[in-house]
Amino acid sequence: MRFLLLTVVILLGSVATQSTLEDSRGRASESGADEPGSLVPGQDQSSCSIDKSITSEEKSECGCKHSRRVVTPITLDKEKVEAHAKPLKTKETSAPTTDPTKYMSLIPAGHFYMGTDDPALPQDGEAPAFKVYVDAFYMDRYAVSNDRFAEFVEATGYVTEAEKFGDSFVLELFLSDAVSSTITQAVAAVPWWLPVPGAHWRTPEGRDSSIATRGDHPVVHVSWNDAVAYCTWRSARLPTEAEWERAARGGVDNRTYWWGEALKPNGTHAMNVWQGKFPVHNTAKDGYKQTCPVTAFPANQFGLFNMLGNVWEWVSDTWTTTRDLHPLPNPRGPASVHANEDKVKRGGSYLCHKSYCFRYRLAARSSNTADSSAANLGFRCARDA
């Protein structure tokens, strides 16, 4: 049996007192609630107490990203992993092609303004806006789908870190009663996020789930290390944070979203984010309760889909909130110091809600450790032009 240790104090609360948290990775860091003190129905409030008097700054953080894994991964049962049903194939999001840029957009070289002068979460290093130059590069038009990731796994035998560790974080609302009833660990500040045994890219909500009907949805439960491995296999790489924001903005500066300032342009949903009361009810008014297909919603000016919402996307940069306001061309962030340091993720996810985690904006940013994984964390690849 594994015993993991939470190594730092969670910003919004303490570790559940009745059980040891069996995960110390910095995973699943973002989520929002209309009432930060709300608990998922059935949650043991004695072990998951929440301070309802938190400040607005604290309200933007769920705390999970401040924990760290300190144990060796479990031994993988390869036969059980391979026994899961293989995902369905879809036309444009499946197997790699002889043209490595076939499903990529060419992002032109140029200057743009990165960040914002009107930060919603200044503690994340969003401000100020500063001028950046990047060379031309290619960017995937879509987040990497389950189908495409399956091709990688079938070709290489790759095993993700969530599979090796034996669990990953999932929102309790999306778990079956059978899975939810077996979980006794929770973090006091964020009781809606649970470390679910058997949750990984093939079984996103635990062992009784599958991706059989989600081949064109973004792959999730992938760590930064997993994403690097996949992109390398494709003779590609993760985009830098500057490249990601350049691509996401679609060539237009000083906007909250690539289409403008309104969350719903002309009253129409333009991305997949939480609708309703987080974390107890998602009305799915945008059409989706969880992930949506990587081709859903309109593309931006560069032809890129779902750069905001749906799933968080890893980028290559190491996390820092101290920004170089006069960077050299093609900035790549601070140098790496150790293997499992915090890495940047961008774009927000289907679990983001303005009342708690307003990070589905172009300037918004967050982080997790390189071995982190969650049900709302994916990626896309880039390539030099």
mmCIF file of C-alpha atoms in Angstrom:
data_model
loop_
_atom_site.group_PDB
_atom_site.id
_atom_site.type_symbol
_atom_site.label_atom_id
_atom_site.label_comp_id
_atom_site.label_asym_id
_atom_site.label_seq_id
_atom_site.Cartn_x
_atom_site.Cartn_y
_atom_site.Cartn_z
ATOM 1 C CA MET A 1 0.000 0.000 0.000
ATOM 2 C CA ARG A 2 1.246 3.447 -0.864
ATOM 3 C CA PHE A 3 1.448 6.268 1.656
ATOM 4 C CA LEU A 4 1.874 9.772 0.280
ATOM 5 C CA LEU A 5 2.652 12.897 2.217
ATOM 6 C CA LEU A 6 1.253 16.338 1.642
ATOM 7 C CA THR A 7 4.367 18.469 1.916
ATOM 8 C CA VAL A 8 3.085 22.011 2.060
ATOM 9 C CA VAL A 9 0.198 23.848 3.641
ATOM 10 C CA ILE A 10 -2.779 24.166 1.300
ATOM 11 C CA LEU A 11 -3.673 27.829 0.819
ATOM 12 C CA LEU A 12 -7.387 27.463 1.528
ATOM 13 C CA GLY A 13 -7.521 24.754 4.140
ATOM 14 C CA SER A 14 -5.936 21.728 5.664
ATOM 15 C CA VAL A 15 -5.693 18.118 4.630
ATOM 16 C CA ALA A 16 -8.698 15.958 5.478
ATOM 17 C CA THR A 17 -8.164 14.874 9.069
ATOM 18 C CA GLN A 18 -9.671 11.377 8.850
ATOM 19 C CA SER A 19 -7.403 10.045 6.113
ATOM 20 C CA THR A 20 -4.000 10.494 4.567
ATOM 21 C CA LEU A 21 -4.221 12.109 1.153
ATOM 22 C CA GLU A 22 -2.951 9.409 -1.190
ATOM 23 C CA ASP A 23 -1.588 11.811 -3.764
ATOM 24 C CA SER A 24 1.006 14.515 -3.369
ATOM 25 C CA ARG A 25 1.322 15.608 -6.971
ATOM 26 C CA GLY A 26 0.326 19.187 -7.819
ATOM 27 C CA ARG A 27 -2.557 18.067 -9.973
ATOM 28 C CA ALA A 28 -5.998 19.413 -10.814
ATOM 29 C CA SER A 29 -5.360 22.905 -9.534
ATOM 30 C CA GLU A 30 -8.252 24.868 -10.948
ATOM 31 C CA SER A 31 -12.012 24.882 -10.354
ATOM 32 C CA GLY A 32 -14.573 27.409 -9.271
ATOM 33 C CA ALA A 33 -17.581 27.574 -7.000
ATOM 34 C CA ASP A 34 -20.385 30.088 -6.634
ATOM 35 C CA GLU A 35 -20.015 29.456 -2.899
ATOM 36 C CA PRO A 36 -16.476 28.509 -1.891
ATOM 37 C CA GLY A 37 -17.797 26.768 1.189
ATOM 38 C CA SER A 38 -20.066 24.434 -0.792
ATOM 39 C CA LEU A 39 -19.520 20.710 -0.420
ATOM 40 C CA VAL A 40 -20.395 17.962 -2.847
ATOM 41 C CA PRO A 41 -23.497 16.128 -1.567
ATOM 42 C CA GLY A 42 -22.496 13.232 0.682
ATOM 43 C CA GLN A 43 -19.051 14.667 1.475
ATOM 44 C CA ASP A 44 -17.970 14.171 5.091
ATOM 45 C CA GLN A 45 -17.900 17.739 6.376
ATOM 46 C CA SER A 46 -16.012 16.735 9.511
ATOM 47 C CA SER A 47 -13.014 15.755 7.421
ATOM 48 C CA CYS A 48 -13.403 18.389 4.693
ATOM 49 C CA SER A 49 -14.100 21.608 6.542
ATOM 50 C CA ILE A 50 -13.740 24.884 4.673
ATOM 51 C CA ASP A 51 -13.121 28.409 5.898
ATOM 52 C CA LYS A 52 -15.985 30.382 4.348
ATOM 53 C CA SER A 53 -14.348 33.701 5.164
ATOM 54 C CA ILE A 54 -11.619 33.400 2.544
ATOM 55 C CA THR A 55 -10.539 36.481 0.664
ATOM 56 C CA SER A 56 -11.181 37.119 -3.039
ATOM 57 C CA GLU A 57 -7.514 36.449 -3.799
ATOM 58 C CA GLU A 58 -7.576 33.116 -1.965
ATOM 59 C CA LYS A 59 -10.833 32.273 -3.729
ATOM 60 C CA SER A 60 -8.980 32.043 -7.047
ATOM 61 C CA GLU A 61 -6.838 29.144 -5.814
ATOM 62 C CA CYS A 62 -8.054 25.626 -5.047
ATOM 63 C CA GLY A 63 -4.752 24.574 -3.442
ATOM 64 C CA CYS A 64 -4.042 21.227 -5.109
ATOM 65 C CA LYS A 65 -1.115 22.530 -7.133
ATOM 66 C CA HIS A 66 0.820 23.145 -3.919
ATOM 67 C CA SER A 67 1.119 19.451 -3.069
ATOM 68 C CA ARG A 68 3.951 17.224 -4.287
ATOM 69 C CA ARG A 69 4.356 13.482 -4.891
ATOM 70 C CA VAL A 70 7.090 11.935 -2.779
ATOM 71 C CA VAL A 71 6.857 8.214 -3.508
ATOM 72 C CA THR A 72 7.775 5.721 -6.194
ATOM 73 C CA PRO A 73 5.067 4.798 -8.746
ATOM 74 C CA ILE A 74 3.270 1.485 -8.297
ATOM 75 C CA THR A 75 4.087 -1.469 -10.516
ATOM 76 C CA LEU A 76 1.872 -1.411 -13.594
ATOM 77 C CA ASP A 77 -0.237 -4.425 -14.522
ATOM 78 C CA LYS A 78 0.236 -4.191 -18.297
ATOM 79 C CA GLU A 79 -2.366 -6.868 -19.085
ATOM 80 C CA LYS A 80 -5.062 -4.927 -17.272
ATOM 81 C CA VAL A 81 -4.108 -1.710 -19.059
ATOM 82 C CA GLU A 82 -4.257 -3.378 -22.490
ATOM 83 C CA ALA A 83 -7.603 -4.990 -21.667
ATOM 84 C CA HIS A 84 -9.412 -1.650 -21.866
ATOM 85 C CA ALA A 85 -11.426 -1.032 -25.019
ATOM 86 C CA LYS A 86 -9.571 0.834 -27.739
ATOM 87 C CA PRO A 87 -11.031 4.209 -28.755
ATOM 88 C CA LEU A 88 -12.944 4.696 -31.963
ATOM 89 C CA LYS A 89 -11.216 6.291 -34.947
ATOM 90 C CA THR A 90 -12.324 9.607 -36.391
ATOM 91 C CA LYS A 91 -11.425 11.180 -39.704
ATOM 92 C CA GLU A 92 -9.222 14.167 -38.981
ATOM 93 C CA THR A 93 -8.017 13.501 -35.454
ATOM 94 C CA SER A 94 -6.644 9.981 -35.663
ATOM 95 C CA ALA A 95 -3.431 8.539 -37.077
ATOM 96 C CA PRO A 96 -0.276 10.570 -37.748
ATOM 97 C CA THR A 97 0.364 11.417 -41.380
ATOM 98 C CA THR A 98 3.440 11.560 -43.589
ATOM 99 C CA ASP A 99 2.944 15.341 -43.620
ATOM 100 C CA PRO A 100 3.801 16.377 -40.042
ATOM 101 C CA THR A 101 2.088 19.758 -40.462
ATOM 102 C CA LYS A 102 -1.108 18.504 -42.151
ATOM 103 C CA TYR A 103 -3.322 19.297 -39.157
ATOM 104 C CA MET A 104 -1.342 22.341 -38.037
ATOM 105 C CA SER A 105 -1.697 26.068 -38.758
ATOM 106 C CA LEU A 106 1.245 28.272 -39.666
ATOM 107 C CA ILE A 107 1.400 31.114 -37.165
ATOM 108 C CA PRO A 108 3.159 34.099 -38.756
ATOM 109 C CA ALA A 109 6.191 35.748 -37.198
ATOM 110 C CA GLY A 110 5.599 39.044 -35.449
ATOM 111 C CA HIS A 111 5.273 41.125 -32.348
ATOM 112 C CA PHE A 112 2.296 40.962 -30.014
ATOM 113 C CA TYR A 113 1.385 42.124 -26.530
ATOM 114 C CA MET A 114 1.513 39.301 -24.006
ATOM 115 C CA GLY A 115 -0.358 39.551 -20.713
ATOM 116 C CA THR A 116 -2.768 42.286 -19.691
ATOM 117 C CA ASP A 117 -2.861 45.693 -18.004
ATOM 118 C CA ASP A 118 -6.189 44.766 -16.423
ATOM 119 C CA PRO A 119 -5.452 41.544 -14.529
ATOM 120 C CA ALA A 120 -8.234 39.527 -12.947
ATOM 121 C CA LEU A 121 -5.704 37.437 -11.005
ATOM 122 C CA PRO A 122 -2.540 39.531 -10.549
ATOM 123 C CA GLN A 123 -0.996 36.896 -8.276
ATOM 124 C CA ASP A 124 -0.644 34.686 -11.359
ATOM 125 C CA GLY A 125 1.716 37.132 -13.076
ATOM 126 C CA GLU A 126 -0.814 38.197 -15.694
ATOM 127 C CA ALA A 127 0.243 41.859 -15.666
ATOM 128 C CA PRO A 128 1.423 44.022 -17.218
ATOM 129 C CA ALA A 129 1.059 43.643 -20.964
ATOM 130 C CA PHE A 130 4.478 43.623 -22.626
ATOM 131 C CA LYS A 131 5.742 43.368 -26.187
ATOM 132 C CA VAL A 132 7.069 40.015 -27.396
ATOM 133 C CA TYR A 133 8.428 38.809 -30.741
ATOM 134 C CA VAL A 134 8.188 35.221 -31.928
ATOM 135 C CA ASP A 135 9.346 33.619 -35.158
ATOM 136 C CA ALA A 136 6.867 31.817 -37.392
ATOM 137 C CA PHE A 137 5.903 28.353 -36.150
ATOM 138 C CA TYR A 138 3.299 25.668 -36.641
ATOM 139 C CA MET A 139 0.626 24.922 -34.046
ATOM 140 C CA ASP A 140 -1.829 22.018 -33.895
ATOM 141 C CA ARG A 141 -5.281 23.166 -34.921
ATOM 142 C CA TYR A 142 -6.741 20.881 -32.274
ATOM 143 C CA ALA A 143 -5.790 19.644 -28.843
ATOM 144 C CA VAL A 144 -4.394 16.108 -29.090
ATOM 145 C CA SER A 145 -7.352 13.719 -29.159
ATOM 146 C CA ASN A 146 -7.799 10.302 -27.597
ATOM 147 C CA ASP A 147 -7.537 8.751 -31.055
ATOM 148 C CA ARG A 148 -4.221 10.399 -31.813
ATOM 149 C CA PHE A 149 -2.794 9.591 -28.403
ATOM 150 C CA ALA A 150 -3.881 5.978 -28.851
ATOM 151 C CA GLU A 151 -1.820 5.779 -32.057
ATOM 152 C CA PHE A 152 1.217 6.895 -30.053
ATOM 153 C CA VAL A 153 0.617 4.331 -27.316
ATOM 154 C CA GLU A 154 0.029 1.525 -29.808
ATOM 155 C CA ALA A 155 3.208 2.395 -31.713
ATOM 156 C CA THR A 156 5.492 2.814 -28.701
ATOM 157 C CA GLY A 157 3.969 0.972 -25.743
ATOM 158 C CA TYR A 158 4.105 4.221 -23.774
ATOM 159 C CA VAL A 159 2.597 4.199 -20.275
ATOM 160 C CA THR A 160 1.414 7.489 -18.814
ATOM 161 C CA GLU A 161 2.377 8.706 -15.374
ATOM 162 C CA ALA A 162 -1.231 8.483 -14.148
ATOM 163 C CA GLU A 163 -1.167 4.778 -15.048
ATOM 164 C CA LYS A 164 2.133 4.314 -13.232
ATOM 165 C CA PHE A 165 1.015 6.154 -10.115
ATOM 166 C CA GLY A 166 -2.334 4.376 -10.158
ATOM 167 C CA ASP A 167 -4.649 7.370 -9.770
ATOM 168 C CA SER A 168 -5.489 10.840 -11.001
ATOM 169 C CA PHE A 169 -7.852 13.650 -9.989
ATOM 170 C CA VAL A 170 -11.493 13.756 -11.127
ATOM 171 C CA LEU A 171 -14.424 15.966 -10.122
ATOM 172 C CA GLU A 172 -16.684 13.894 -7.848
ATOM 173 C CA LEU A 173 -19.822 14.959 -9.733
ATOM 174 C CA PHE A 174 -18.735 12.875 -12.719
ATOM 175 C CA LEU A 175 -17.967 9.667 -10.840
ATOM 176 C CA SER A 176 -20.290 6.693 -10.651
ATOM 177 C CA ASP A 177 -21.729 5.875 -7.227
ATOM 178 C CA ALA A 178 -19.668 2.692 -7.217
ATOM 179 C CA VAL A 179 -16.388 4.555 -7.706
ATOM 180 C CA SER A 180 -17.250 7.500 -5.461
ATOM 181 C CA SER A 181 -18.237 5.258 -2.553
ATOM 182 C CA THR A 182 -14.774 3.688 -2.444
ATOM 183 C CA ILE A 183 -12.866 6.962 -2.051
ATOM 184 C CA THR A 184 -12.160 8.213 1.451
ATOM 185 C CA GLN A 185 -9.488 10.865 0.824
ATOM 186 C CA ALA A 186 -10.094 14.532 0.079
ATOM 187 C CA VAL A 187 -8.385 17.894 0.510
ATOM 188 C CA ALA A 188 -10.320 20.119 2.906
ATOM 189 C CA ALA A 189 -10.228 23.194 0.689
ATOM 190 C CA VAL A 190 -11.367 21.377 -2.455
ATOM 191 C CA PRO A 191 -13.504 18.357 -1.525
ATOM 192 C CA TRP A 192 -14.949 18.151 -5.021
ATOM 193 C CA TRP A 193 -11.591 16.950 -6.414
ATOM 194 C CA LEU A 194 -10.889 13.314 -5.601
ATOM 195 C CA PRO A 195 -7.840 11.114 -6.272
ATOM 196 C CA VAL A 196 -9.519 8.299 -8.198
ATOM 197 C CA PRO A 197 -7.828 4.882 -8.401
ATOM 198 C CA GLY A 198 -7.597 3.674 -11.980
ATOM 199 C CA ALA A 199 -8.326 7.079 -13.518
ATOM 200 C CA HIS A 200 -6.108 7.693 -16.547
ATOM 201 C CA TRP A 201 -6.450 8.553 -20.224
ATOM 202 C CA ARG A 202 -8.301 5.341 -21.173
ATOM 203 C CA THR A 203 -10.633 5.438 -18.139
ATOM 204 C CA PRO A 204 -11.109 9.146 -17.360
ATOM 205 C CA GLU A 205 -13.601 8.681 -14.507
ATOM 206 C CA GLY A 206 -12.117 5.523 -13.045
ATOM 207 C CA ARG A 207 -12.158 1.824 -13.826
ATOM 208 C CA ASP A 208 -15.830 1.635 -14.831
ATOM 209 C CA SER A 209 -15.485 4.366 -17.497
ATOM 210 C CA SER A 210 -14.037 4.372 -21.010
ATOM 211 C CA ILE A 211 -13.335 6.594 -24.019
ATOM 212 C CA ALA A 212 -15.145 4.328 -26.478
ATOM 213 C CA THR A 213 -17.371 7.220 -27.602
ATOM 214 C CA ARG A 214 -14.817 9.967 -27.003
ATOM 215 C CA GLY A 215 -12.186 9.291 -29.652
ATOM 216 C CA ASP A 216 -12.400 12.873 -30.930
ATOM 217 C CA HIS A 217 -12.317 14.434 -27.450
ATOM 218 C CA PRO A 218 -9.024 15.746 -26.024
ATOM 219 C CA VAL A 219 -6.872 13.217 -24.220
ATOM 220 C CA VAL A 220 -6.766 13.977 -20.479
ATOM 221 C CA HIS A 221 -4.905 12.698 -17.436
ATOM 222 C CA VAL A 222 -1.639 13.405 -19.261
ATOM 223 C CA SER A 223 1.293 14.959 -17.425
ATOM 224 C CA TRP A 224 3.747 17.483 -18.851
ATOM 225 C CA ASN A 225 6.219 14.629 -19.208
ATOM 226 C CA ASP A 226 3.644 12.570 -21.129
ATOM 227 C CA ALA A 227 2.944 15.506 -23.432
ATOM 228 C CA VAL A 228 6.646 15.989 -24.170
ATOM 229 C CA ALA A 229 6.982 12.294 -25.002
ATOM 230 C CA TYR A 230 4.056 12.406 -27.431
ATOM 231 C CA CYS A 231 5.206 15.577 -29.190
ATOM 232 C CA THR A 232 8.733 14.191 -29.524
ATOM 233 C CA TRP A 233 7.300 11.047 -31.155
ATOM 234 C CA ARG A 234 5.611 13.309 -33.703
ATOM 235 C CA SER A 235 8.866 15.182 -34.392
ATOM 236 C CA ALA A 236 7.247 18.174 -32.717
ATOM 237 C CA ARG A 237 7.408 19.871 -29.311
ATOM 238 C CA LEU A 238 5.254 21.683 -26.798
ATOM 239 C CA PRO A 239 4.715 25.351 -27.657
ATOM 240 C CA THR A 240 6.401 27.956 -25.509
ATOM 241 C CA GLU A 241 4.085 30.074 -23.410
ATOM 242 C CA ALA A 242 4.738 33.033 -25.702
ATOM 243 C CA GLU A 243 3.910 30.933 -28.784
ATOM 244 C CA TRP A 244 0.753 29.638 -27.148
ATOM 245 C CA GLU A 245 -0.521 33.128 -26.356
ATOM 246 C CA ARG A 246 0.487 34.476 -29.777
ATOM 247 C CA ALA A 247 -1.491 31.662 -31.413
ATOM 248 C CA ALA A 248 -4.461 31.933 -29.044
ATOM 249 C CA ARG A 249 -4.861 35.667 -29.642
ATOM 250 C CA GLY A 250 -5.275 35.103 -33.374
ATOM 251 C CA GLY A 251 -3.242 38.170 -34.294
ATOM 252 C CA VAL A 252 -5.348 40.585 -32.219
ATOM 253 C CA ASP A 253 -4.005 42.247 -29.058
ATOM 254 C CA ASN A 254 -5.659 43.617 -25.924
ATOM 255 C CA ARG A 255 -8.723 41.383 -25.810
ATOM 256 C CA THR A 256 -10.114 39.196 -23.049
ATOM 257 C CA TYR A 257 -11.102 36.503 -25.561
ATOM 258 C CA TRP A 258 -9.951 36.117 -29.138
ATOM 259 C CA TRP A 259 -13.386 37.238 -30.369
ATOM 260 C CA GLY A 260 -13.681 40.274 -28.088
ATOM 261 C CA GLU A 261 -14.907 41.095 -24.595
ATOM 262 C CA ALA A 262 -18.300 39.378 -24.313
ATOM 263 C CA LEU A 263 -18.326 35.862 -22.867
ATOM 264 C CA LYS A 264 -21.078 34.934 -25.309
ATOM 265 C CA PRO A 265 -20.660 36.915 -28.560
ATOM 266 C CA ASN A 266 -24.096 37.708 -29.977
ATOM 267 C CA GLY A 267 -25.562 35.523 -27.262
ATOM 268 C CA THR A 268 -23.795 32.408 -28.579
ATOM 269 C CA HIS A 269 -21.543 30.096 -26.570
ATOM 270 C CA ALA A 270 -18.017 30.231 -28.005
ATOM 271 C CA MET A 271 -16.217 27.826 -25.670
ATOM 272 C CA ASN A 272 -16.748 24.956 -23.252
ATOM 273 C CA VAL A 273 -16.738 26.239 -19.660
ATOM 274 C CA TRP A 274 -18.864 25.523 -16.592
ATOM 275 C CA GLN A 275 -22.495 26.668 -16.740
ATOM 276 C CA GLY A 276 -24.501 26.735 -13.507
ATOM 277 C CA LYS A 277 -23.464 26.257 -9.890
ATOM 278 C CA PHE A 278 -19.994 24.823 -9.427
ATOM 279 C CA PRO A 279 -19.312 22.128 -8.327
ATOM 280 C CA VAL A 280 -22.760 20.626 -7.864
ATOM 281 C CA HIS A 281 -24.587 21.320 -11.137
ATOM 282 C CA ASN A 282 -23.522 21.980 -14.716
ATOM 283 C CA THR A 283 -26.487 23.000 -16.876
ATOM 284 C CA ALA A 284 -24.489 22.236 -20.046
ATOM 285 C CA LYS A 285 -26.049 25.234 -21.783
ATOM 286 C CA ASP A 286 -22.964 25.341 -23.991
ATOM 287 C CA GLY A 287 -23.750 21.782 -25.088
ATOM 288 C CA TYR A 288 -21.322 19.866 -22.871
ATOM 289 C CA LYS A 289 -21.053 18.786 -19.248
ATOM 290 C CA GLN A 290 -17.488 17.546 -19.607
ATOM 291 C CA THR A 291 -15.034 17.660 -22.502
ATOM 292 C CA CYS A 292 -16.253 18.374 -26.011
ATOM 293 C CA PRO A 293 -14.817 17.191 -29.359
ATOM 294 C CA VAL A 294 -11.608 18.958 -30.324
ATOM 295 C CA THR A 295 -13.385 20.306 -33.412
ATOM 296 C CA ALA A 296 -16.261 21.903 -31.457
ATOM 297 C CA PHE A 297 -16.921 25.674 -31.428
ATOM 298 C CA PRO A 298 -15.561 28.174 -33.966
ATOM 299 C CA ALA A 299 -11.846 28.401 -34.721
ATOM 300 C CA ASN A 300 -9.956 31.620 -34.061
ATOM 301 C CA GLN A 301 -8.354 33.859 -36.674
ATOM 302 C CA PHE A 302 -5.421 31.434 -37.076
ATOM 303 C CA GLY A 303 -7.724 28.434 -37.518
ATOM 304 C CA LEU A 304 -7.147 27.016 -34.019
ATOM 305 C CA PHE A 305 -9.961 25.328 -32.111
ATOM 306 C CA ASN A 306 -10.648 25.456 -28.360
ATOM 307 C CA MET A 307 -7.694 27.560 -27.321
ATOM 308 C CA LEU A 308 -9.921 28.677 -24.437
ATOM 309 C CA GLY A 309 -11.952 26.298 -22.299
ATOM 310 C CA ASN A 310 -12.431 22.543 -22.769
ATOM 311 C CA VAL A 311 -9.057 21.428 -21.309
ATOM 312 C CA TRP A 312 -6.011 23.138 -19.890
ATOM 313 C CA GLU A 313 -3.017 22.871 -22.212
ATOM 314 C CA TRP A 314 0.569 22.309 -21.138
ATOM 315 C CA VAL A 315 3.259 24.585 -22.557
ATOM 316 C CA SER A 316 7.009 24.117 -22.328
ATOM 317 C CA ASP A 317 7.867 26.936 -19.909
ATOM 318 C CA THR A 318 8.817 26.513 -16.276
ATOM 319 C CA TRP A 319 6.454 28.475 -14.018
ATOM 320 C CA THR A 320 7.298 31.908 -12.675
ATOM 321 C CA THR A 321 5.231 34.953 -11.777
ATOM 322 C CA THR A 322 8.211 37.262 -12.345
ATOM 323 C CA ARG A 323 7.961 38.148 -16.011
ATOM 324 C CA ASP A 324 10.764 39.561 -18.161
ATOM 325 C CA LEU A 325 9.116 42.700 -19.527
ATOM 326 C CA HIS A 326 11.803 43.214 -22.174
ATOM 327 C CA PRO A 327 12.407 39.697 -23.439
ATOM 328 C CA LEU A 328 14.674 38.638 -26.252
ATOM 329 C CA PRO A 329 12.898 37.232 -29.329
ATOM 330 C CA ASN A 330 11.316 33.799 -28.811
ATOM 331 C CA PRO A 331 11.337 33.779 -24.991
ATOM 332 C CA ARG A 332 11.303 30.355 -23.386
ATOM 333 C CA GLY A 333 10.825 31.136 -19.708
ATOM 334 C CA PRO A 334 13.260 30.465 -16.869
ATOM 335 C CA ALA A 335 15.769 27.639 -17.056
ATOM 336 C CA SER A 336 14.753 24.311 -15.541
ATOM 337 C CA VAL A 337 16.286 23.555 -12.143
ATOM 338 C CA HIS A 338 14.973 20.073 -11.375
ATOM 339 C CA ALA A 339 12.923 17.378 -13.100
ATOM 340 C CA ASN A 340 9.574 17.825 -11.371
ATOM 341 C CA GLU A 341 9.260 21.586 -11.086
ATOM 342 C CA ASP A 342 6.090 23.528 -11.852
ATOM 343 C CA LYS A 343 5.246 23.954 -15.534
ATOM 344 C CA VAL A 344 2.852 26.439 -17.103
ATOM 345 C CA LYS A 345 -0.598 25.490 -18.373
ATOM 346 C CA ARG A 346 -2.869 27.790 -20.349
ATOM 347 C CA GLY A 347 -6.423 28.214 -21.594
ATOM 348 C CA GLY A 348 -8.673 27.114 -18.729
ATOM 349 C CA SER A 349 -11.063 24.185 -18.940
ATOM 350 C CA TYR A 350 -14.657 22.962 -18.863
ATOM 351 C CA LEU A 351 -14.449 23.179 -15.055
ATOM 352 C CA CYS A 352 -13.660 26.902 -14.970
ATOM 353 C CA HIS A 353 -16.303 29.311 -13.645
ATOM 354 C CA LYS A 354 -15.876 33.070 -13.292
ATOM 355 C CA SER A 355 -17.069 33.044 -9.691
ATOM 356 C CA TYR A 356 -14.019 31.069 -8.588
ATOM 357 C CA CYS A 357 -11.438 30.477 -11.297
ATOM 358 C CA PHE A 358 -11.633 33.084 -14.030
ATOM 359 C CA ARG A 359 -8.830 31.540 -16.063
ATOM 360 C CA TYR A 360 -10.442 30.953 -19.435
ATOM 361 C CA ARG A 361 -9.062 34.307 -20.612
ATOM 362 C CA LEU A 362 -6.221 34.868 -23.089
ATOM 363 C CA ALA A 363 -3.940 36.377 -20.434
ATOM 364 C CA ALA A 364 -4.762 33.852 -17.704
ATOM 365 C CA ARG A 365 -2.198 31.297 -16.615
ATOM 366 C CA SER A 366 -1.661 28.592 -14.016
ATOM 367 C CA SER A 367 0.718 25.751 -13.211
ATOM 368 C CA ASN A 368 1.194 22.209 -11.980
ATOM 369 C CA THR A 369 4.184 19.982 -11.413
ATOM 370 C CA ALA A 370 5.552 18.109 -14.420
ATOM 371 C CA ASP A 371 4.081 14.784 -13.256
ATOM 372 C CA SER A 372 0.621 16.245 -12.606
ATOM 373 C CA SER A 373 -2.502 14.898 -14.288
ATOM 374 C CA ALA A 374 -6.234 15.517 -14.067
ATOM 375 C CA ALA A 375 -9.493 15.014 -15.947
ATOM 376 C CA ASN A 376 -9.289 18.508 -17.420
ATOM 377 C CA LEU A 377 -5.640 18.692 -18.452
ATOM 378 C CA GLY A 378 -4.423 18.066 -22.013
ATOM 379 C CA PHE A 379 -2.114 19.619 -24.614
ATOM 380 C CA ARG A 380 -1.335 20.336 -28.258
ATOM 381 C CA CYS A 381 1.963 20.348 -30.136
ATOM 382 C CA ALA A 382 3.975 22.957 -32.011
ATOM 383 C CA ARG A 383 6.741 22.734 -34.581
ATOM 384 C CA ASP A 384 9.388 25.068 -35.980
ATOM 385 C CA ALA A 385 8.476 26.608 -39.335
#
